[in-house]
CSV table of N, CA and C in Angstrom, one decimal:
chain,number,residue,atom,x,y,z
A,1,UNK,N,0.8,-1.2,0.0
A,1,UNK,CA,0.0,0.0,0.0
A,1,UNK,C,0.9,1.3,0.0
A,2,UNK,N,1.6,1.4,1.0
A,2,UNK,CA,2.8,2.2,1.0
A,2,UNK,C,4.1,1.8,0.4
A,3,UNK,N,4.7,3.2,-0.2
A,3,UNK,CA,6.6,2.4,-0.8
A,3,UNK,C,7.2,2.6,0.6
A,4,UNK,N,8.5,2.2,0.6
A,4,UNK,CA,9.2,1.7,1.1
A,4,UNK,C,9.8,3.7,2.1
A,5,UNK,N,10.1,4.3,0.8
A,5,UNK,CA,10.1,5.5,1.4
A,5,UNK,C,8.9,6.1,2.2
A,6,UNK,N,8.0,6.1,2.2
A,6,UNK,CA,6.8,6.7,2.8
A,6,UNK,C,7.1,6.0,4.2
A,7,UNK,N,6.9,4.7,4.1
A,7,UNK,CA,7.1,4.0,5.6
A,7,UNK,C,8.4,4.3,5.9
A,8,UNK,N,9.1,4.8,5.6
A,8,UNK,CA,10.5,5.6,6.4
A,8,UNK,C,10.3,6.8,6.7
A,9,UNK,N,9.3,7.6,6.2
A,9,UNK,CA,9.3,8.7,6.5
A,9,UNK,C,8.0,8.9,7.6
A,10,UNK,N,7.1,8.0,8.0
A,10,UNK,CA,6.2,8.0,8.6
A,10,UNK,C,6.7,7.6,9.8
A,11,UNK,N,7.7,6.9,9.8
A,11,UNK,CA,8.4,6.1,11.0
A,11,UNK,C,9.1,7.3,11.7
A,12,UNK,N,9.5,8.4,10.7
A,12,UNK,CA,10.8,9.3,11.2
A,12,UNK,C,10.3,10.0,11.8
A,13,UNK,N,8.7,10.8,11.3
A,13,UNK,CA,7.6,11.6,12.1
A,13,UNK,C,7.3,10.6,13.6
A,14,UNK,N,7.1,9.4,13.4
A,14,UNK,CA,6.5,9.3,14.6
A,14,UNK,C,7.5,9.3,15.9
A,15,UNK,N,9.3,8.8,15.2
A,15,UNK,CA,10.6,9.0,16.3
A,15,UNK,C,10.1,10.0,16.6
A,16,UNK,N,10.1,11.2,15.8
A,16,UNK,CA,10.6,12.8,16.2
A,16,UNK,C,9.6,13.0,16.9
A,17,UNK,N,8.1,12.5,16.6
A,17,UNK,CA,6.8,13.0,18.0
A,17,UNK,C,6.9,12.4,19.4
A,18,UNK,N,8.1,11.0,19.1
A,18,UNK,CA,8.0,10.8,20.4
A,18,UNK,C,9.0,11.6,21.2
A,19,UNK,N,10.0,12.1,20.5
A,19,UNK,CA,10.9,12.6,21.2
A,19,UNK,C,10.1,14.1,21.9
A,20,UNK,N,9.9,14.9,20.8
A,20,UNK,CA,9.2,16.0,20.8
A,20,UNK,C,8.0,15.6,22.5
A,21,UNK,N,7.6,14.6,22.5
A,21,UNK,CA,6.9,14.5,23.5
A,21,UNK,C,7.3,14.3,24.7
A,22,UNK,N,8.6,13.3,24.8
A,22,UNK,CA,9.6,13.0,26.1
A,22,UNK,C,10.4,14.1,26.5
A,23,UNK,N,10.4,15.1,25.6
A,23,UNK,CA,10.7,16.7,26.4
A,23,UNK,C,10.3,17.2,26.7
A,24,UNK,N,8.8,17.4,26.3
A,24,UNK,CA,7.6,18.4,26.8
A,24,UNK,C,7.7,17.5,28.2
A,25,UNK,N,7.5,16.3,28.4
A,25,UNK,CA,7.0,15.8,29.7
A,25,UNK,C,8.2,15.8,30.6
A,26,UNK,N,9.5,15.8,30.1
A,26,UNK,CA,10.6,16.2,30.9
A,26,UNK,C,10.9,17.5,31.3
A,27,UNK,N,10.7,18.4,30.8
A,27,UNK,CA,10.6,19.9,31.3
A,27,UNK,C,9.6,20.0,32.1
A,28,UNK,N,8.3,19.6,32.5
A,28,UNK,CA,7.0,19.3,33.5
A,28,UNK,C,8.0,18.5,34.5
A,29,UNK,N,7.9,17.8,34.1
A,29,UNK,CA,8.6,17.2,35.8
A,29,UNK,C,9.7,17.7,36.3
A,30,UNK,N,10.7,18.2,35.4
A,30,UNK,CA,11.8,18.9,36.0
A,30,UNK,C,11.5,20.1,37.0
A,31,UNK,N,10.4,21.0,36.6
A,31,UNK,CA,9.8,21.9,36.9
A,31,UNK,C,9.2,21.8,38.1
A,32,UNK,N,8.1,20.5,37.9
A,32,UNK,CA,7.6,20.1,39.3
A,32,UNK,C,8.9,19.7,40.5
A,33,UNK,N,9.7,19.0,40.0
A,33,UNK,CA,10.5,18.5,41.0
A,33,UNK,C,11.5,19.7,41.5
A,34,UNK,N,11.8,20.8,40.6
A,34,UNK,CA,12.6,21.7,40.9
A,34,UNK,C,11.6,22.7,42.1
A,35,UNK,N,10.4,22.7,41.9
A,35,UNK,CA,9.5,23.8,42.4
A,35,UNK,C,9.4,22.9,43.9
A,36,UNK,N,9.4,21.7,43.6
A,36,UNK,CA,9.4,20.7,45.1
A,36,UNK,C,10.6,20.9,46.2
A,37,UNK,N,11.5,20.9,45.5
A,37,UNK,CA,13.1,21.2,46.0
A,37,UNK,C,13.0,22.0,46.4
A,38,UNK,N,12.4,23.3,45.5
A,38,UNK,CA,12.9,24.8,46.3
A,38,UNK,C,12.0,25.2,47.3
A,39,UNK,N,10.6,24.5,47.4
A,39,UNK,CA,9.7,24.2,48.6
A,39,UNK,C,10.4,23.7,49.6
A,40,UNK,N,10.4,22.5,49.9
A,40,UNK,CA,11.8,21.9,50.7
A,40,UNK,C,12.7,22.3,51.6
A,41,UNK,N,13.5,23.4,50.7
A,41,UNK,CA,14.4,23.8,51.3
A,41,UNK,C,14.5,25.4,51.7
A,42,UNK,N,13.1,25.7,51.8
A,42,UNK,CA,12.3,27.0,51.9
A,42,UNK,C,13.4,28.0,51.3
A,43,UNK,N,13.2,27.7,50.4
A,43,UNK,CA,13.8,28.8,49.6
A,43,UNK,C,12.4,30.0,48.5
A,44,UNK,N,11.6,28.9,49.0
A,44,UNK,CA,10.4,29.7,48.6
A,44,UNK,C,9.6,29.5,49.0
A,45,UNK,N,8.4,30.9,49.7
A,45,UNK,CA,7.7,30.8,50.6
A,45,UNK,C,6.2,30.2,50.2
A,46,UNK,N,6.3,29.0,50.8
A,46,UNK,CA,5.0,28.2,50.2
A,46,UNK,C,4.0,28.5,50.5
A,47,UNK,N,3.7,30.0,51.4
A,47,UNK,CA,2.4,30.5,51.7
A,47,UNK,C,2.1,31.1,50.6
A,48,UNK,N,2.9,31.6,49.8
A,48,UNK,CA,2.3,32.5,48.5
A,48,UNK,C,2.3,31.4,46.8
A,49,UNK,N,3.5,30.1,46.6
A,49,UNK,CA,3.6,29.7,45.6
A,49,UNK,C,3.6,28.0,45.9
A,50,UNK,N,3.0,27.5,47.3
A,50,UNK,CA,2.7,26.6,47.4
A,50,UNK,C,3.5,25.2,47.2
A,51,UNK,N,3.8,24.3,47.4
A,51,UNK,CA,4.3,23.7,46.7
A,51,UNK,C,3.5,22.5,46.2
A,52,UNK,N,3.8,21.1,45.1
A,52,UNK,CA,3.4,20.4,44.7
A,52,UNK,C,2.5,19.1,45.4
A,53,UNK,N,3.3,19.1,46.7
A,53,UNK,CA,3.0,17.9,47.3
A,53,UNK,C,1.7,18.9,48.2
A,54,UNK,N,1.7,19.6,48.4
A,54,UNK,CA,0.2,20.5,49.1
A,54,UNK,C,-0.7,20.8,48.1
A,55,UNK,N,-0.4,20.5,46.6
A,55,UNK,CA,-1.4,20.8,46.0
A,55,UNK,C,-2.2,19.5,45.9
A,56,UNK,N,-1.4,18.7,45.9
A,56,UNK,CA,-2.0,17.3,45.7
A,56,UNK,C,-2.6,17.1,46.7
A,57,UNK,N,-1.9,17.2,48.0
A,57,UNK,CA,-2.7,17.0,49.1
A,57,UNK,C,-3.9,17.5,49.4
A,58,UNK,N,-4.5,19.0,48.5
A,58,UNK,CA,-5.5,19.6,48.9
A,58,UNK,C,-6.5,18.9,48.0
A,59,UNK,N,-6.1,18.5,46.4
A,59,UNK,CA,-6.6,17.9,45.2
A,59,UNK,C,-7.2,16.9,46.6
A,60,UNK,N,-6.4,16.0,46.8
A,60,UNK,CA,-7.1,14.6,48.1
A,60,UNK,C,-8.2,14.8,48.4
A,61,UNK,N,-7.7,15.7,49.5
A,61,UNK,CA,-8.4,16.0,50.6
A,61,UNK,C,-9.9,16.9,50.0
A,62,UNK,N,-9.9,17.4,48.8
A,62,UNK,CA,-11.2,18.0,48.6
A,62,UNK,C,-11.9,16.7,47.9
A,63,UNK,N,-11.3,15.6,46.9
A,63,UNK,CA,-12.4,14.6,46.8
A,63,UNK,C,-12.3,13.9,48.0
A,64,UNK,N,-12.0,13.5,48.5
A,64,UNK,CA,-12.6,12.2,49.9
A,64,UNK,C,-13.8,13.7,50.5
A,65,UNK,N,-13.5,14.6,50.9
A,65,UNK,CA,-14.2,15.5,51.7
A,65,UNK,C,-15.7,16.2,50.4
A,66,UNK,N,-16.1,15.8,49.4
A,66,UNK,CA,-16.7,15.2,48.2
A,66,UNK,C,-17.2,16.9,47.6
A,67,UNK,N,-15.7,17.9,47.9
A,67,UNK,CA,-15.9,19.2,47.6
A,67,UNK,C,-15.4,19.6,46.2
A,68,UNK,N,-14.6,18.4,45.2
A,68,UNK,CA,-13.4,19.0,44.5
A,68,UNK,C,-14.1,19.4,43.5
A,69,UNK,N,-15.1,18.3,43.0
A,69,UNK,CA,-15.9,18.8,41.6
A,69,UNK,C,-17.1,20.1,41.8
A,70,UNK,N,-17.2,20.1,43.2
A,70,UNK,CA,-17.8,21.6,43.4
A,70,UNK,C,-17.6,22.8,43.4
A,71,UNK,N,-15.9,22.6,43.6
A,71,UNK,CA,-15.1,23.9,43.2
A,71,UNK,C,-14.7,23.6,41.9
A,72,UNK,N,-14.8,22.7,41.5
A,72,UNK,CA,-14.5,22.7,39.7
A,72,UNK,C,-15.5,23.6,38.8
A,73,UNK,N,-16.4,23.0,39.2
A,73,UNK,CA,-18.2,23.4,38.9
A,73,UNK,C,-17.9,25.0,38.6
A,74,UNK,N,-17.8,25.6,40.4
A,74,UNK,CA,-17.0,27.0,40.3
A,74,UNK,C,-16.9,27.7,39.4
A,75,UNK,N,-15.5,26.8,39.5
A,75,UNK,CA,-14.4,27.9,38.6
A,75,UNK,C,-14.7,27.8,37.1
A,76,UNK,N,-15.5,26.6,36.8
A,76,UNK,CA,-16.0,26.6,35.1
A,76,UNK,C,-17.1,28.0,35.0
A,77,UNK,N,-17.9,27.5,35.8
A,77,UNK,CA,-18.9,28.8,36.1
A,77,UNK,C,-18.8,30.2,36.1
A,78,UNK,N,-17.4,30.3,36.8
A,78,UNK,CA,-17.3,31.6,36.9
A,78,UNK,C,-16.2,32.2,35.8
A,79,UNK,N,-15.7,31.2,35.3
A,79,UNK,CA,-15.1,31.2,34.1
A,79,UNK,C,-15.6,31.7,32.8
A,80,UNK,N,-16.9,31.0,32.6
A,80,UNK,CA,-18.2,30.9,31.3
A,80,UNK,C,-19.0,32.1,31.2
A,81,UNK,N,-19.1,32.8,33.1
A,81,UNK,CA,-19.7,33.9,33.3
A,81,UNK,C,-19.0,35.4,32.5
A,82,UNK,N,-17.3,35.3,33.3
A,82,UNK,CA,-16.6,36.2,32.9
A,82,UNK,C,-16.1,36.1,31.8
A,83,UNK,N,-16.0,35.1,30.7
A,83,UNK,CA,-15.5,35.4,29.3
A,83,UNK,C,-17.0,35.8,29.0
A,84,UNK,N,-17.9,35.1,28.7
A,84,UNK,CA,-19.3,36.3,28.8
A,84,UNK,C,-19.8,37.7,28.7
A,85,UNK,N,-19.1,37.9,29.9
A,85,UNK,CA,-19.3,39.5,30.0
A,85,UNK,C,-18.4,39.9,29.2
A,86,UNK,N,-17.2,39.6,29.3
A,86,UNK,CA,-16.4,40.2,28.4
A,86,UNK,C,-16.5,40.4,26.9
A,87,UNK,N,-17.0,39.6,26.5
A,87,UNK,CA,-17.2,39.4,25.2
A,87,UNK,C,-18.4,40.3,24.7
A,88,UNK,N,-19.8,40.7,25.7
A,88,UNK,CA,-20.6,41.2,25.5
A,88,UNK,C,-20.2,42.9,25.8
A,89,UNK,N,-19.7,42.8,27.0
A,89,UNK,CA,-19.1,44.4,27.2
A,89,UNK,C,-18.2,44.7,26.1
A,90,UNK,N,-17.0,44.2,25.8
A,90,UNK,CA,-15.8,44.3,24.7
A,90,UNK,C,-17.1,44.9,23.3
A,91,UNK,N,-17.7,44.1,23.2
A,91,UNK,CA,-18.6,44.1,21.7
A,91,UNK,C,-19.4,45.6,22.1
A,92,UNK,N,-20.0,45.8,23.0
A,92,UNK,CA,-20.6,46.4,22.9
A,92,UNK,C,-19.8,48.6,22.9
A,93,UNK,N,-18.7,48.2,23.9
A,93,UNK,CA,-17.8,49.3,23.5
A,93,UNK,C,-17.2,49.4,22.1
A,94,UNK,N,-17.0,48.6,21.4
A,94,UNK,CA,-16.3,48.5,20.4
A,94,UNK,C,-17.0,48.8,19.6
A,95,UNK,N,-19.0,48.6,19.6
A,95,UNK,CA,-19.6,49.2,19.0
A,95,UNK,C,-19.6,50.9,18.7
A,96,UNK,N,-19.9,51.1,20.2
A,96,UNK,CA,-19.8,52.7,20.5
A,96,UNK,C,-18.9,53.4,19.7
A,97,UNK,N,-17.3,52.9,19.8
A,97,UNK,CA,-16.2,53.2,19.0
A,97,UNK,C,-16.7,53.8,17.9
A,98,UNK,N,-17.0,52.5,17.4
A,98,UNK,CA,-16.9,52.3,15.6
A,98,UNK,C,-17.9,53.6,15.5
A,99,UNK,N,-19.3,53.6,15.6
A,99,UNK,CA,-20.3,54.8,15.5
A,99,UNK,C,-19.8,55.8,16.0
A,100,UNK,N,-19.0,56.5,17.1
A,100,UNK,CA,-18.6,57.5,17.5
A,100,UNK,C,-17.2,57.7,17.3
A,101,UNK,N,-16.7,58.6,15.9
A,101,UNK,CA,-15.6,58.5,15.7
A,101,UNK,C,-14.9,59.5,16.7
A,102,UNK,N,-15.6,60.4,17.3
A,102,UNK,CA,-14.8,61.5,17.9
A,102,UNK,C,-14.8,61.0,19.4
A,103,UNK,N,-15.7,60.3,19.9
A,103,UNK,CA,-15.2,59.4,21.2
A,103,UNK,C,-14.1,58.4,21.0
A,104,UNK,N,-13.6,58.1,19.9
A,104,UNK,CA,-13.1,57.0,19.7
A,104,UNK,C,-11.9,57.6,19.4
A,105,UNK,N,-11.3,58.8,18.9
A,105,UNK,CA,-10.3,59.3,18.7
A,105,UNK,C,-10.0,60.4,20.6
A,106,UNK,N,-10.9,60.2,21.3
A,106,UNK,CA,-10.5,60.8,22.3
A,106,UNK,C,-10.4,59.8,23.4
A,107,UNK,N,-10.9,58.5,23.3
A,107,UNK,CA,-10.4,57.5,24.0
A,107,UNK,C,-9.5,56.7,23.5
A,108,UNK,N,-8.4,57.0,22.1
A,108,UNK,CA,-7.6,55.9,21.7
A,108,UNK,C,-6.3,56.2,22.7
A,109,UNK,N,-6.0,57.3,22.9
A,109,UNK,CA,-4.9,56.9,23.7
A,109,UNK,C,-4.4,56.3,25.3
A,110,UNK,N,-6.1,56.3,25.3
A,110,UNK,CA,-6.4,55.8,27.1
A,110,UNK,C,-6.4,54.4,26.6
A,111,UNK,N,-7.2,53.8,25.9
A,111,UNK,CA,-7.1,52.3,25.8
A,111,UNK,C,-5.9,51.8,25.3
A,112,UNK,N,-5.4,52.4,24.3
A,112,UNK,CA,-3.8,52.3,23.8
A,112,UNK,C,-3.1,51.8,24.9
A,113,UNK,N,-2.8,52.9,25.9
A,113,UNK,CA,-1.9,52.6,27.4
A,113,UNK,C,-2.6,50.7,28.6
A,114,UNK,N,-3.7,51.2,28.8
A,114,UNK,CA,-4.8,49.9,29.0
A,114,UNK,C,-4.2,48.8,28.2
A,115,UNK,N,-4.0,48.9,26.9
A,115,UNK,CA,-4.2,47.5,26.4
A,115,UNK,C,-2.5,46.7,26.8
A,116,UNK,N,-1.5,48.1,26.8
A,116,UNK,CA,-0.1,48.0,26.7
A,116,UNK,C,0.2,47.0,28.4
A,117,UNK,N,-0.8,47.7,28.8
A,117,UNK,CA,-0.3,46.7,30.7
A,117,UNK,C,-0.4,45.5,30.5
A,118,UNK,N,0.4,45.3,31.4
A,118,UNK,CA,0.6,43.3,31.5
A,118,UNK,C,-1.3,43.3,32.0
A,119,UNK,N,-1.8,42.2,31.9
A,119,UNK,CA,-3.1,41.8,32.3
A,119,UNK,C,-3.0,41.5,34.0
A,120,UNK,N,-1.7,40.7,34.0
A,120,UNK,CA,-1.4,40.2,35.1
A,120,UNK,C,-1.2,40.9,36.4
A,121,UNK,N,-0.9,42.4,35.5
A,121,UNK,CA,-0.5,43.5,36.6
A,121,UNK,C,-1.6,43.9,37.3
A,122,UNK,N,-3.1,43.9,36.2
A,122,UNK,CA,-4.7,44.3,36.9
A,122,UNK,C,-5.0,43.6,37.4
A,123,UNK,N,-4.7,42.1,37.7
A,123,UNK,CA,-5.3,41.1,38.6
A,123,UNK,C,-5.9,42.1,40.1
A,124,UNK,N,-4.4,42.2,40.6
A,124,UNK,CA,-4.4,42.5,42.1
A,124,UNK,C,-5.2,44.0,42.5
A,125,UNK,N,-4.9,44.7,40.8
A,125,UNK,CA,-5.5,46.4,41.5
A,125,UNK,C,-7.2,46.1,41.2
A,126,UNK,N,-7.6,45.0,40.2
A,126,UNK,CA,-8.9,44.9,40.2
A,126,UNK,C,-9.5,44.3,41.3
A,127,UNK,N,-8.8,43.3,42.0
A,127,UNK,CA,-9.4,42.6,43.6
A,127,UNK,C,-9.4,43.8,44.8
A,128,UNK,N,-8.5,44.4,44.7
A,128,UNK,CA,-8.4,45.4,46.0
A,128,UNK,C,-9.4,46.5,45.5
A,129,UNK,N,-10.2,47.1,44.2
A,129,UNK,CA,-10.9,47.7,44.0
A,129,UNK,C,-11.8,47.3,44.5
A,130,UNK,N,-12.5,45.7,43.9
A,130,UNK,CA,-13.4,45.2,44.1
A,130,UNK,C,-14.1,44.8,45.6
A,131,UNK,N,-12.7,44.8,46.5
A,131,UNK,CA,-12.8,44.5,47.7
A,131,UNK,C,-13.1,46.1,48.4
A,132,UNK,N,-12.8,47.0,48.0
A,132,UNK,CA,-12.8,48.4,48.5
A,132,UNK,C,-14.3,48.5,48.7
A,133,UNK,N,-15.0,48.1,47.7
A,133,UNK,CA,-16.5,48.2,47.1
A,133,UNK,C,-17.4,47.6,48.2
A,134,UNK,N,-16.8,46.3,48.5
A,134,UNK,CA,-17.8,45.6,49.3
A,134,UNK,C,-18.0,46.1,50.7
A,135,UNK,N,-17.0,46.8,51.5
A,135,UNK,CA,-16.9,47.5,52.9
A,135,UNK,C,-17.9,48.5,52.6
């Protein structure tokens, strides 16, 4: 069915995927085990970055305690909620934009700067907002 070259070249993709794959999963464990070590030997403070063997342990301890898929449930939930909004607020400003050229040329360089920040950076100033709100 196949020549002789095709089954050498099918064989050569599937070496190189296996290899390609024994690195992906070797850089993961190196990582886990490195992140374990430096847990270990408190070199990093596992109140803020946890280490591996407490995550599993909490993973345990929330199914036997029959909570884990409930915080899964959660975080899908509140996941589905917030790409949601986003997608509806995003659309709907973006509408505004488009129709309002002169709001749109007097808000480009405020969202310009906005879009430039790390996302990662608004995590913390959007929780302490949010939290300011609730008191």
């Amino acid at each position: 069915m196949y020549s002789n070259e095709h089954k050498i070249f099918l064989r050569k993709i599937k070496i190189n995927n296996f290899w390609v794959r024994l690195c992906q999963i070797s850089i993961i464990v190196f990582f886990i085990i490195l992140w374990q070590l430096l847990a270990d030997f408190k070199l990093i403070n596992t109140f803020i970055s946890s280490s591996p063997k407490l995550v599993l342990n909490t993973i345990i301890s929330l199914y036997n305690e029959g909570n884990l898929f409930k915080h899964i449930w959660i975080t899908v939930y509140e996941t589905i909620i917030s790409f949601s909004l986003g997608t509806i607020i995003g659309t709907i400003i973006a509408t505004i934009l488009w129709w309002n050229k002169f709001l749109a040329k007097v808000l480009d360089p405020y969202l310009t700067i906005l879009n430039s920040l790390p996302k990662v950076a608004l995590g913390p100033i959007i929780i302490i907002w949010a939290g300011a709100g609730m008191n």
